[in-house]
PDB file of C-alpha atoms and ligand atoms in Angstrom:
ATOM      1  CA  UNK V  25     133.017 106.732  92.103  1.00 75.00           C
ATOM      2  CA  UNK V  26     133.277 110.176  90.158  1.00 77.00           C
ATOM      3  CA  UNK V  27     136.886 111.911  89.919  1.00 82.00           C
ATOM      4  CA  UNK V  28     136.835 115.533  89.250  1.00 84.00           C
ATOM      5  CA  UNK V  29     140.553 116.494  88.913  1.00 85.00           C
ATOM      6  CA  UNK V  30     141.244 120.715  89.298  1.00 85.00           C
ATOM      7  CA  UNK V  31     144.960 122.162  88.367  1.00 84.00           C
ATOM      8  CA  UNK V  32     146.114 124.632  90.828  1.00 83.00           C
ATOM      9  CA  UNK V  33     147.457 127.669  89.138  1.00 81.00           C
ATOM     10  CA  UNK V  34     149.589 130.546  91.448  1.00 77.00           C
ATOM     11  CA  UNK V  35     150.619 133.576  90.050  1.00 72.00           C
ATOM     12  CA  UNK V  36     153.488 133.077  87.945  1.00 72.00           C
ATOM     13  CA  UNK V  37     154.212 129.810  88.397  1.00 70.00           C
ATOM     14  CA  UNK V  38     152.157 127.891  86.025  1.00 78.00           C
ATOM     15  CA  UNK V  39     150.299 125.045  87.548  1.00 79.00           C
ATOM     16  CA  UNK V  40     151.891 124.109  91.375  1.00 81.00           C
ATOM     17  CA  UNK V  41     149.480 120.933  92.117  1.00 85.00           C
ATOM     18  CA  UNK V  42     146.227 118.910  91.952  1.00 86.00           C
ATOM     19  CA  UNK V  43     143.200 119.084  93.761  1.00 88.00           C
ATOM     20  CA  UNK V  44     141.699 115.669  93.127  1.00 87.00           C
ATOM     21  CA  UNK V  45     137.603 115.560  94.489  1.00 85.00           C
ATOM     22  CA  UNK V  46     135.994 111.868  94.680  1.00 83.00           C
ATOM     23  CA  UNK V  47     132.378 111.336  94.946  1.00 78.00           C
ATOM     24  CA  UNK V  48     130.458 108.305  95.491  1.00 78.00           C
ATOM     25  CA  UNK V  49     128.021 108.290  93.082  1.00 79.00           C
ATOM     26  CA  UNK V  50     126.390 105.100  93.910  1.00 84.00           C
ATOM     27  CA  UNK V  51     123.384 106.248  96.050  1.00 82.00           C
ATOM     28  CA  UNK V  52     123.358 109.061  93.328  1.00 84.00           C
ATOM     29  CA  UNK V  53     122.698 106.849  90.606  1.00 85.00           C
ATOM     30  CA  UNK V  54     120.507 104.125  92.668  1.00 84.00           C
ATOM     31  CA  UNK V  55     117.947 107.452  92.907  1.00 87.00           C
ATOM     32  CA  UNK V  56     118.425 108.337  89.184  1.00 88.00           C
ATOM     33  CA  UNK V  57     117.554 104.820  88.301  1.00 87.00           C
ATOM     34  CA  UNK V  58     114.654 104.117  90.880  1.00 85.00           C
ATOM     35  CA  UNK V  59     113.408 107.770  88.986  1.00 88.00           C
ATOM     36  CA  UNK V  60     113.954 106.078  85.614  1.00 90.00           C
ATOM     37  CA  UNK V  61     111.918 102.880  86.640  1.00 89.00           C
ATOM     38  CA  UNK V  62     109.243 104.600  88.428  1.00 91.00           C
ATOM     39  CA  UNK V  63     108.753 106.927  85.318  1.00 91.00           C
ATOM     40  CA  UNK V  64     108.328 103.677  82.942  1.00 93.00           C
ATOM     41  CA  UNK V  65     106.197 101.839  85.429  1.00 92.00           C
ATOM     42  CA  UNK V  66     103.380 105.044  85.392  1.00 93.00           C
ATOM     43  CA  UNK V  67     103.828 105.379  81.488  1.00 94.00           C
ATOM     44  CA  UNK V  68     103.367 101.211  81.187  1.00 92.00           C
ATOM     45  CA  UNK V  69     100.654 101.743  83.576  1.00 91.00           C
ATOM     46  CA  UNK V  70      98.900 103.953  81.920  1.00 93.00           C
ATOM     47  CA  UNK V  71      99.431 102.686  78.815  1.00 94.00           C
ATOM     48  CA  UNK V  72      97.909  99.334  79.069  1.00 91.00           C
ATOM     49  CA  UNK V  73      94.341 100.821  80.086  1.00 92.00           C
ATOM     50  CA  UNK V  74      94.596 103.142  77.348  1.00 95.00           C
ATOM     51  CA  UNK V  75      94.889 100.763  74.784  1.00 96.00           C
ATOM     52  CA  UNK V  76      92.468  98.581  75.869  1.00 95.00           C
ATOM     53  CA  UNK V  77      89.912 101.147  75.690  1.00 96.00           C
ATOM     54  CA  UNK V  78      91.012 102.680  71.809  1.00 96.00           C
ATOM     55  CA  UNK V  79      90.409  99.110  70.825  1.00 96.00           C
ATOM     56  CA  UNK V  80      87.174  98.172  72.573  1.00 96.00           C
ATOM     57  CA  UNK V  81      86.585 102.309  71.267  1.00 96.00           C
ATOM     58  CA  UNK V  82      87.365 101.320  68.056  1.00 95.00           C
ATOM     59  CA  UNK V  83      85.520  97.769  68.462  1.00 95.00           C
ATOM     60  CA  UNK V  84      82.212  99.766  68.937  1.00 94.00           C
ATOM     61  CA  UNK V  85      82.699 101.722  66.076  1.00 93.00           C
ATOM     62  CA  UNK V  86      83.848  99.111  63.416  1.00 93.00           C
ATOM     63  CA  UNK V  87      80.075  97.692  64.951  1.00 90.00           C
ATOM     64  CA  UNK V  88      80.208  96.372  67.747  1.00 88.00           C
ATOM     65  CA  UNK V  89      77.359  99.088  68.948  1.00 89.00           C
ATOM     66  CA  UNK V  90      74.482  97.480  66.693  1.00 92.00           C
ATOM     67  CA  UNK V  91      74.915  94.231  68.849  1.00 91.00           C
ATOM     68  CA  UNK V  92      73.256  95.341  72.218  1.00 90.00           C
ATOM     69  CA  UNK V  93      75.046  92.510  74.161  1.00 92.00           C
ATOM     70  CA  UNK V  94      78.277  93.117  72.690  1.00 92.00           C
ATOM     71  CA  UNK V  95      78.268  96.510  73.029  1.00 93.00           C
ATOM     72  CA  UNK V  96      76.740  96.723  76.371  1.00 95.00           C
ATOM     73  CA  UNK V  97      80.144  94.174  77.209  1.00 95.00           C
ATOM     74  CA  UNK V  98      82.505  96.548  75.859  1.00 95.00           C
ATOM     75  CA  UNK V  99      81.085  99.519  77.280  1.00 96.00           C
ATOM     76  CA  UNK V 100      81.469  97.854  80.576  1.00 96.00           C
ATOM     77  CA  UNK V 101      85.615  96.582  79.958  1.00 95.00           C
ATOM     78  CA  UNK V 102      85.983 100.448  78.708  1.00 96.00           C
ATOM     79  CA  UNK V 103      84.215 101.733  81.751  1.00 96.00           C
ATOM     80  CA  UNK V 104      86.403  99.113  83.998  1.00 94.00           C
ATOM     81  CA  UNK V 105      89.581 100.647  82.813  1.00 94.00           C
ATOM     82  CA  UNK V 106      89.096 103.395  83.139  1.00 95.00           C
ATOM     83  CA  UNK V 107      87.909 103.155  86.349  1.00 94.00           C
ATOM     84  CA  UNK V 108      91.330 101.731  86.858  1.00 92.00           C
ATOM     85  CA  UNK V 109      92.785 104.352  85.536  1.00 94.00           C
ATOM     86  CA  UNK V 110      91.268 107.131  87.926  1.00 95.00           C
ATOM     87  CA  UNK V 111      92.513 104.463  91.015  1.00 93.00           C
ATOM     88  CA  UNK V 112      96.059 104.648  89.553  1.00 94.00           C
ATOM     89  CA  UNK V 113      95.728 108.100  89.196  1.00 95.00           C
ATOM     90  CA  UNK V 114      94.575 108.829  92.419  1.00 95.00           C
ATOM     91  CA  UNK V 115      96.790 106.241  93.897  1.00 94.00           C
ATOM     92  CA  UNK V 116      99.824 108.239  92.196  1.00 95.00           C
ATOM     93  CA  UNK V 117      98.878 111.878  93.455  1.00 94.00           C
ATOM     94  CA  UNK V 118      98.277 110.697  97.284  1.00 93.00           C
ATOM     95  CA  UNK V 119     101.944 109.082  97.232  1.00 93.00           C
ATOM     96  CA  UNK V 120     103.409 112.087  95.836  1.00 92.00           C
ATOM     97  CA  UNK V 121     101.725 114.522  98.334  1.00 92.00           C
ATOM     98  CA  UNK V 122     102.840 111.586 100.897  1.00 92.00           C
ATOM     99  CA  UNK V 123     106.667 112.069  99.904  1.00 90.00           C
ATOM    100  CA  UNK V 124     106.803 116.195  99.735  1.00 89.00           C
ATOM    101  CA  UNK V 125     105.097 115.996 103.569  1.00 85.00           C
ATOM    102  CA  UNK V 126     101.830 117.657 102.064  1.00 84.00           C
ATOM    103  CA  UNK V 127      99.526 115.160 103.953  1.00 83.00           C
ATOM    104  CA  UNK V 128     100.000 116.605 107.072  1.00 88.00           C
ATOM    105  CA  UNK V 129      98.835 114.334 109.891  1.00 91.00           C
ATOM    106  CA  UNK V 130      95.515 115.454 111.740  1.00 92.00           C
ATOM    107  CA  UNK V 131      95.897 113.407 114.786  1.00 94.00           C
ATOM    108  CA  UNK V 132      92.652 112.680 116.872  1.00 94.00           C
ATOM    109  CA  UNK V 133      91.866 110.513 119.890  1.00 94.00           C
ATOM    110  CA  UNK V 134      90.559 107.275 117.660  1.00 95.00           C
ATOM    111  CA  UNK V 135      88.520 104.093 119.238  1.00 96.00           C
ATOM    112  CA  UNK V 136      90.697 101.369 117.778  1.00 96.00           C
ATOM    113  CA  UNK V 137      88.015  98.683 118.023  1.00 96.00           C
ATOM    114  CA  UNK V 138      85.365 100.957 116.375  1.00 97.00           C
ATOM    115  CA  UNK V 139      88.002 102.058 113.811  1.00 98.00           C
ATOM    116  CA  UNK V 140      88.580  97.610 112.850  1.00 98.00           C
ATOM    117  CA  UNK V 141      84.628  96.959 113.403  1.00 98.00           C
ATOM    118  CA  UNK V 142      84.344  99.600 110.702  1.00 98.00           C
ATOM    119  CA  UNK V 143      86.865  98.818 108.047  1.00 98.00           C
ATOM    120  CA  UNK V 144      85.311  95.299 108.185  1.00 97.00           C
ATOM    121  CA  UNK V 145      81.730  96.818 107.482  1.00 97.00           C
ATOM    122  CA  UNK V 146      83.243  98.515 104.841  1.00 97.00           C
ATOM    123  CA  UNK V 147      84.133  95.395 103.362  1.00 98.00           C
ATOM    124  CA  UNK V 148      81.714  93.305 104.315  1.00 97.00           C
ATOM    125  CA  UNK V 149      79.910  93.128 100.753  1.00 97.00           C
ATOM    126  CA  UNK V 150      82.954  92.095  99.208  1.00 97.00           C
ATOM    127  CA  UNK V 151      83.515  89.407 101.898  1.00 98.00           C
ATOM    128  CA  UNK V 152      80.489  88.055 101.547  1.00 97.00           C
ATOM    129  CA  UNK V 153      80.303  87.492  97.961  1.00 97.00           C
ATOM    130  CA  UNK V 154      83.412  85.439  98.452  1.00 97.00           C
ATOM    131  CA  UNK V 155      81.940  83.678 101.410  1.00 98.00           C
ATOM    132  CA  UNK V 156      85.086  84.883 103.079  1.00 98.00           C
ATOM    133  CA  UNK V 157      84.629  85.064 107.108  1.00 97.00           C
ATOM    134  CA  UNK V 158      85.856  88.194 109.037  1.00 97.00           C
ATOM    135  CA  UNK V 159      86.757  87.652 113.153  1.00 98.00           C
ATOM    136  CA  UNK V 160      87.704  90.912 114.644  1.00 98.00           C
ATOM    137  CA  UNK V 161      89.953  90.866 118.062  1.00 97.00           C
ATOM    138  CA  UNK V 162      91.301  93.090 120.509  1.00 97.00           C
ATOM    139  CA  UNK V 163      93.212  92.978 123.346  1.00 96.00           C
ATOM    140  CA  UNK V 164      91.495  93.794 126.524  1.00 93.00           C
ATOM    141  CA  UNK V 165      92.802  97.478 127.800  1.00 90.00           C
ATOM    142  CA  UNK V 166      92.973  99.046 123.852  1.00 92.00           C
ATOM    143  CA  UNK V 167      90.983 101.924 123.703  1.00 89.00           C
ATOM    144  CA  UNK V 168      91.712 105.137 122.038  1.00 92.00           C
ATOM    145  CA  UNK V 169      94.591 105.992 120.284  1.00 93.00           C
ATOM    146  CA  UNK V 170      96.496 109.432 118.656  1.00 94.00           C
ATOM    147  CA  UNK V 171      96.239 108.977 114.776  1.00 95.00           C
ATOM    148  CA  UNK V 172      95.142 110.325 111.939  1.00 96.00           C
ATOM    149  CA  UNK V 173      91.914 108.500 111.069  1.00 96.00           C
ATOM    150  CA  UNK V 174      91.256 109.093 107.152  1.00 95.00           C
ATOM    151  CA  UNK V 175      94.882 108.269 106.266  1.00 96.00           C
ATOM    152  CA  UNK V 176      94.805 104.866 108.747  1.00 98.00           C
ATOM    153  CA  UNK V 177      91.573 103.868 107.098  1.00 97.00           C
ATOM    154  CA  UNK V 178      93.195 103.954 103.973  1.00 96.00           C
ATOM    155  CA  UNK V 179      96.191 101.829 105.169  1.00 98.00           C
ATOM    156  CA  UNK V 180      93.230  98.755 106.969  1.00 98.00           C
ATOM    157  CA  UNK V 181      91.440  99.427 103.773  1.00 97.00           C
ATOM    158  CA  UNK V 182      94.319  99.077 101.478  1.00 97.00           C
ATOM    159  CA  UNK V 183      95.337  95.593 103.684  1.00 98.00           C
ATOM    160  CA  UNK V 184      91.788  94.372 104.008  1.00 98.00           C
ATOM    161  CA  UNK V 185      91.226  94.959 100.210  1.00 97.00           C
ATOM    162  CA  UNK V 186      94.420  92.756  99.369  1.00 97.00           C
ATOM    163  CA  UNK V 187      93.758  90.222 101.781  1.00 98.00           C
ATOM    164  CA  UNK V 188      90.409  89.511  99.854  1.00 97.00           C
ATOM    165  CA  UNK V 189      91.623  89.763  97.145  1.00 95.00           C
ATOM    166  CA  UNK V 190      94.713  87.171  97.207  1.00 95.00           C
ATOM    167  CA  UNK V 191      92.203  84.956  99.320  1.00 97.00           C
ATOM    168  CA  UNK V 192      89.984  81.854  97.493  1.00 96.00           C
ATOM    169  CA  UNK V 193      86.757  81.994  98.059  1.00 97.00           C
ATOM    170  CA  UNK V 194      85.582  80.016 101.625  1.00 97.00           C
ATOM    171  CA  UNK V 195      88.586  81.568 103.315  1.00 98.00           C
ATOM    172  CA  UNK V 196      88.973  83.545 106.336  1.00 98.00           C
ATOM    173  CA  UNK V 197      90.190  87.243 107.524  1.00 98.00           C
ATOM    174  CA  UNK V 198      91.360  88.141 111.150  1.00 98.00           C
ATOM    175  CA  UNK V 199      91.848  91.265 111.858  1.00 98.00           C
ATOM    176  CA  UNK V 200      93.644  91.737 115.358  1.00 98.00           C
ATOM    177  CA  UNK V 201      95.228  94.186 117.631  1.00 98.00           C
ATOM    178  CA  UNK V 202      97.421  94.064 120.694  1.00 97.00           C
ATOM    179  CA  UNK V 203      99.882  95.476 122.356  1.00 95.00           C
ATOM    180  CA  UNK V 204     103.513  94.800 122.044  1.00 94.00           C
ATOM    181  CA  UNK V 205     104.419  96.929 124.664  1.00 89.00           C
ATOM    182  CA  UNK V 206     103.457  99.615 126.659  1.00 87.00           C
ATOM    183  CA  UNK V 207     104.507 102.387 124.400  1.00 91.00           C
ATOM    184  CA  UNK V 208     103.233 100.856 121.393  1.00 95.00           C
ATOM    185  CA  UNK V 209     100.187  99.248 119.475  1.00 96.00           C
ATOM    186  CA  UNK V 210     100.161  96.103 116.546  1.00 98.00           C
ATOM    187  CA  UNK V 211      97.338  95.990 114.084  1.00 98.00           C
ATOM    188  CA  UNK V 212      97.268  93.146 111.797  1.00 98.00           C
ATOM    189  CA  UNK V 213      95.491  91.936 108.986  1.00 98.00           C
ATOM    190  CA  UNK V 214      95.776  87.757 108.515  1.00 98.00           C
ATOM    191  CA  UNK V 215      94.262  86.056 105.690  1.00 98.00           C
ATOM    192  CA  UNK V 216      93.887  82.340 104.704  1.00 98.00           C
ATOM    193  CA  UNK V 217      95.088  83.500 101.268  1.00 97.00           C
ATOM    194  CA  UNK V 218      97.563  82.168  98.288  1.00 96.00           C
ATOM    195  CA  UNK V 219     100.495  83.672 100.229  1.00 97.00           C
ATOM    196  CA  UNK V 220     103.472  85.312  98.361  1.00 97.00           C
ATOM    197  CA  UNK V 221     106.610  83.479  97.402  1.00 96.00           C
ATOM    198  CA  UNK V 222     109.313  84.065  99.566  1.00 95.00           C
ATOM    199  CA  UNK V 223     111.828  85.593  96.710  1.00 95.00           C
ATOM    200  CA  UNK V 224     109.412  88.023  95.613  1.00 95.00           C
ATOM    201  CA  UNK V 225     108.773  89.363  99.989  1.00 96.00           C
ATOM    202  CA  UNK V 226     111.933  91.492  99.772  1.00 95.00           C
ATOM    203  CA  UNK V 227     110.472  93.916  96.806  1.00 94.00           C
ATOM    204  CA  UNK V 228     106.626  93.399  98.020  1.00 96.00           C
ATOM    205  CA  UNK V 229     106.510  97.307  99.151  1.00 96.00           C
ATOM    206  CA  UNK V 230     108.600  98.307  96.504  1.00 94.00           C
ATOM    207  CA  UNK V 231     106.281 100.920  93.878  1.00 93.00           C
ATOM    208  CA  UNK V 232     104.834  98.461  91.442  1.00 93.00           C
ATOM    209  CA  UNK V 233     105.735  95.589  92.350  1.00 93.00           C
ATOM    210  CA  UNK V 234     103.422  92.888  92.508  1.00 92.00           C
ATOM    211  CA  UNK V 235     104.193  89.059  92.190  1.00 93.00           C
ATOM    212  CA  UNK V 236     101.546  88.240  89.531  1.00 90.00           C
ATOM    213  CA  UNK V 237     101.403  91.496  87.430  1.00 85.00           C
ATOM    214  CA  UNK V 238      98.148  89.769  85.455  1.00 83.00           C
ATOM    215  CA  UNK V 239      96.277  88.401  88.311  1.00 82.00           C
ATOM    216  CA  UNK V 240      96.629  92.209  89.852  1.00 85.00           C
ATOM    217  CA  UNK V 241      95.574  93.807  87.456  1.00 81.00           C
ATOM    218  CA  UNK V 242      92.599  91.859  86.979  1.00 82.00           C
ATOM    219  CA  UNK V 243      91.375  92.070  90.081  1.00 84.00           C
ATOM    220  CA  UNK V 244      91.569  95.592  89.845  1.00 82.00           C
ATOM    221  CA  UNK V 245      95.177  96.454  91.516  1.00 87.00           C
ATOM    222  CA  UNK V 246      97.081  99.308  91.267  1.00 90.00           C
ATOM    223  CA  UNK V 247     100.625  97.971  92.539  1.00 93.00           C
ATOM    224  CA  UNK V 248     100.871 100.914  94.602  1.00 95.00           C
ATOM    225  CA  UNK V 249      98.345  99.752  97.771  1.00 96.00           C
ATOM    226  CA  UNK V 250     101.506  98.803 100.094  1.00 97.00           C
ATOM    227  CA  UNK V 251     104.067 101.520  99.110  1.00 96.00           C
ATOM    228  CA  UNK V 252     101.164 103.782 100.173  1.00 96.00           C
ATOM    229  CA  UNK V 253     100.577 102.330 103.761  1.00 97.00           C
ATOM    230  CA  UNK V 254     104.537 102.036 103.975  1.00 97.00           C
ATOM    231  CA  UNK V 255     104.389 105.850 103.885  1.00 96.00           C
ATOM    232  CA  UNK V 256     101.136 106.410 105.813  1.00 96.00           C
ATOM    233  CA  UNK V 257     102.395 104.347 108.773  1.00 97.00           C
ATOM    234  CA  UNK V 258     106.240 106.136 108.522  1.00 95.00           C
ATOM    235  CA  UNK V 259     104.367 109.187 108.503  1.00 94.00           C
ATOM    236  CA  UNK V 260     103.054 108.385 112.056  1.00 95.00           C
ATOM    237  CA  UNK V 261     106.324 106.973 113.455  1.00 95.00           C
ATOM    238  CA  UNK V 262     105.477 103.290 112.948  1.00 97.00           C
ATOM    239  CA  UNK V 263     106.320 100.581 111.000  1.00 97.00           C
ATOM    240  CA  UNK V 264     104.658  97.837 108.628  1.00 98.00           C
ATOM    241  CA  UNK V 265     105.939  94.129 108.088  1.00 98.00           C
ATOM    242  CA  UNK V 266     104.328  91.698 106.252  1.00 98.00           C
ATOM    243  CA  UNK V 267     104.471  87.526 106.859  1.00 98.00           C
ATOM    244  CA  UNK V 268     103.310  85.249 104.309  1.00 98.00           C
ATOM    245  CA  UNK V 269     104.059  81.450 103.557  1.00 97.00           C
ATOM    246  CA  UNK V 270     103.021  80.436 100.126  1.00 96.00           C
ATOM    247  CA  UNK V 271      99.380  78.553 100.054  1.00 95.00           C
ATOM    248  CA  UNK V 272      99.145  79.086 103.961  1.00 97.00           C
ATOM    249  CA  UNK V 273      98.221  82.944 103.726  1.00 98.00           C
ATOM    250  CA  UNK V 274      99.753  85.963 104.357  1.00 98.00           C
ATOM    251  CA  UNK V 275      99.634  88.579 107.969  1.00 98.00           C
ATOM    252  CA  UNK V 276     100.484  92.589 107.729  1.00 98.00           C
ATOM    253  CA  UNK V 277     101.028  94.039 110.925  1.00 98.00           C
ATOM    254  CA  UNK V 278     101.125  97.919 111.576  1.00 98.00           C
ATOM    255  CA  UNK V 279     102.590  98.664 114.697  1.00 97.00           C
ATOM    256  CA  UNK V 280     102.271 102.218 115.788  1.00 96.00           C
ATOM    257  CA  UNK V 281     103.427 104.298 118.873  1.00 94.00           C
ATOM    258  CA  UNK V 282     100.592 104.855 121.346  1.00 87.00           C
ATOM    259  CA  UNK V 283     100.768 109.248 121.935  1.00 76.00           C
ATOM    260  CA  UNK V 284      99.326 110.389 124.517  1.00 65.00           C
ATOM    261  CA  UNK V 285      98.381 113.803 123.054  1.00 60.00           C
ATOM    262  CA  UNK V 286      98.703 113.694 119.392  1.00 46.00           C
ATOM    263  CA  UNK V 287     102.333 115.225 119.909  1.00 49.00           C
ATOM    264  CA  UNK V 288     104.832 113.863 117.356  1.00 48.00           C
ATOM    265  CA  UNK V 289     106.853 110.912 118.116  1.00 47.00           C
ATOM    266  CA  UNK V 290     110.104 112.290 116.598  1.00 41.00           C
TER     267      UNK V 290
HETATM  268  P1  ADP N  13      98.049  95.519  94.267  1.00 93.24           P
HETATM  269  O1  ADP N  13      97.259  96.694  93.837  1.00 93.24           O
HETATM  270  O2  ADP N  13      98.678  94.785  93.123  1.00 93.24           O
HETATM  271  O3  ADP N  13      97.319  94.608  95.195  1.00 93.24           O
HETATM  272  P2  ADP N  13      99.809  96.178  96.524  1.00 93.24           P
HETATM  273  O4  ADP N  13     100.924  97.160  96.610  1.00 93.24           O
HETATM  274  O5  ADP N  13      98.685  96.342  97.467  1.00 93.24           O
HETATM  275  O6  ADP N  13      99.325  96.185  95.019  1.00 93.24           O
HETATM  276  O7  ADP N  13     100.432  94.731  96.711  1.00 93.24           O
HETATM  277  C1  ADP N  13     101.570  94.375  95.955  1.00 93.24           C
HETATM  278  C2  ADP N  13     101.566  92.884  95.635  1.00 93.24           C
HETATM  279  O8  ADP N  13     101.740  92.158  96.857  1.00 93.24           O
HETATM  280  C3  ADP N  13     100.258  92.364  95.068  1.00 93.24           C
HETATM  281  O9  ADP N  13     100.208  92.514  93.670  1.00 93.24           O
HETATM  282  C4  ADP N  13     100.304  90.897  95.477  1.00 93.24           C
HETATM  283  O10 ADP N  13     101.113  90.176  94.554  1.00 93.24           O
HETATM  284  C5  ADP N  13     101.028  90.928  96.804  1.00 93.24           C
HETATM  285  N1  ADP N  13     100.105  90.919  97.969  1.00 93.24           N
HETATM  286  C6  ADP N  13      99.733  91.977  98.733  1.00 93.24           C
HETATM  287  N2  ADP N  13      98.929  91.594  99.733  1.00 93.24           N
HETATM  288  C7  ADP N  13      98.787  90.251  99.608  1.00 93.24           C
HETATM  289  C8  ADP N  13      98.077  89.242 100.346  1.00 93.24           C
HETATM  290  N3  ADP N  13      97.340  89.544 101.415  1.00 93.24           N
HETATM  291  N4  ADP N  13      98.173  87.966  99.927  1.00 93.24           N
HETATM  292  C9  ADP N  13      98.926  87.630  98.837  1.00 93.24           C
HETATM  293  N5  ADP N  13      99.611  88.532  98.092  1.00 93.24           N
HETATM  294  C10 ADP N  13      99.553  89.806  98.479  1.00 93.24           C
END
């Protein structure tokens, strides 16, 4: 709570009384520090990458580069990082067009079981290579729905990515939808996976926040994949949850409203 205390002066007679102004400062500073965090989190980010690559640089140089199979190695951790780099990048500039509203949806009449069939060809190298099965359902009487199909790719392909990601080889990927109710459609993404500890499910679509920073980052995350959908899907009037029990596996589910004519839902 701030108190800003002002005398009251009248002509004359010197100070007649007190106006006494009190703020609540607390969502005020909850912003200021959320700003503070997110500013370290991109500089850490960024940071780590960066130093890889000066010392695998530096590696090279010191001779590293006369040793074909050495070099060729750190040629390929500099090329990974930055790679990584670009994706965080990237990853940063579409969240901050999503929060100033400059990803204006472009709503069109979408075939929700093409739209899953094709987010799990997109993946289906990746799934492969991890032996990881993919089983595709949708309720009888989906068709077509009002959405904005680059920007809900990225949301299945952000979900889909994860769930192979944070699944062990062997395991198995549904992706589902159905409909809740008449005004609405659920999209979800299950996996067999490791599952998230239930402390850490409160924060999971917080900016950054990821349960095993290493494990991540190794496999190439950015710790921004679910803050992204989060927006995506609030963008279109929906919302995202996410299940998970640890060791058991983990299930997002979108659930957007079903327009009729790409009109807004607010
Ligand atoms: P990342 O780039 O780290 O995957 P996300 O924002 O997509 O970032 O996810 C945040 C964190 O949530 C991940 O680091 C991981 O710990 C956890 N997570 C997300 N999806 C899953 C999943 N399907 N199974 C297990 N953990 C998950």
């Amino acid at each position: 709570m701030r108190v800003t205390l002002s005398p009251i002066h009248r002509r004359d007679k010197g100070i007649s009384g007190t106006i006494a102004v009190l703020q609540d400062v607390t969502e005020q500073e909850r912003l200021e520090q959320s700003r503070r965090e997110f500013v370290a989190n991109v500089s850490h980010e960024l940071r780590t990458p960066l130093t890889t690559i000066k010392s695998y640089a530096e590696a090279l140089d010191d001779g590293a580069l006369s040793e074909p199979e050495l070099g060729q190695r750190f040629v390929g951790v500099i090329r990974n990082e930055t790679e990584r780099m670009i994706r965080l990048v990237t990853d940063l500039l579409h969240l901050s067009r999503l929060d100033s509203n400059q990803a204006p949806l472009r709503r069109l009449a979408t075939s929700v079981p093409d739209m899953l069939e094709e987010v799990a060809d997109r993946f289906s190298f990746q799934m492969r290579k991890k032996q990881i099965r993919a089983a595709i359902r949708v309720e009888d009487g989906i068709t077509s729905v009002w959405l904005d199909r680059d920007q809900i790719d990225q949301v299945l392909d952000n979900l889909v990515s994860n769930a192979i990601k944070y699944t062990l080889d062997g395991g198995r990927i549904e992706i589902t939808a159905h409909k809740p109710g008449s005004t609405s459609i659920a999209i979800s993404v299950k996996d067999t996976g490791i599952g998230i500890p239930r402390k850490d499910l409160s924060r999971i679509f917080d900016r950054f926040y990821r349960v095993d920073k290493a494990r991540s980052r190794n496999m190439g995350g950015t710790g921004l994949g679910l803050s992204i959908a989060r927006e995506i899907v609030k963008a279109h009037g929906g919302t995202v949850t996410l299940d998970s029990e640890l060791n058991e596996g983990t299930t997002v589910t979108v659930i957007l409203p079903m327009l009729q004519d790409g009109g807004d839902p607010s």
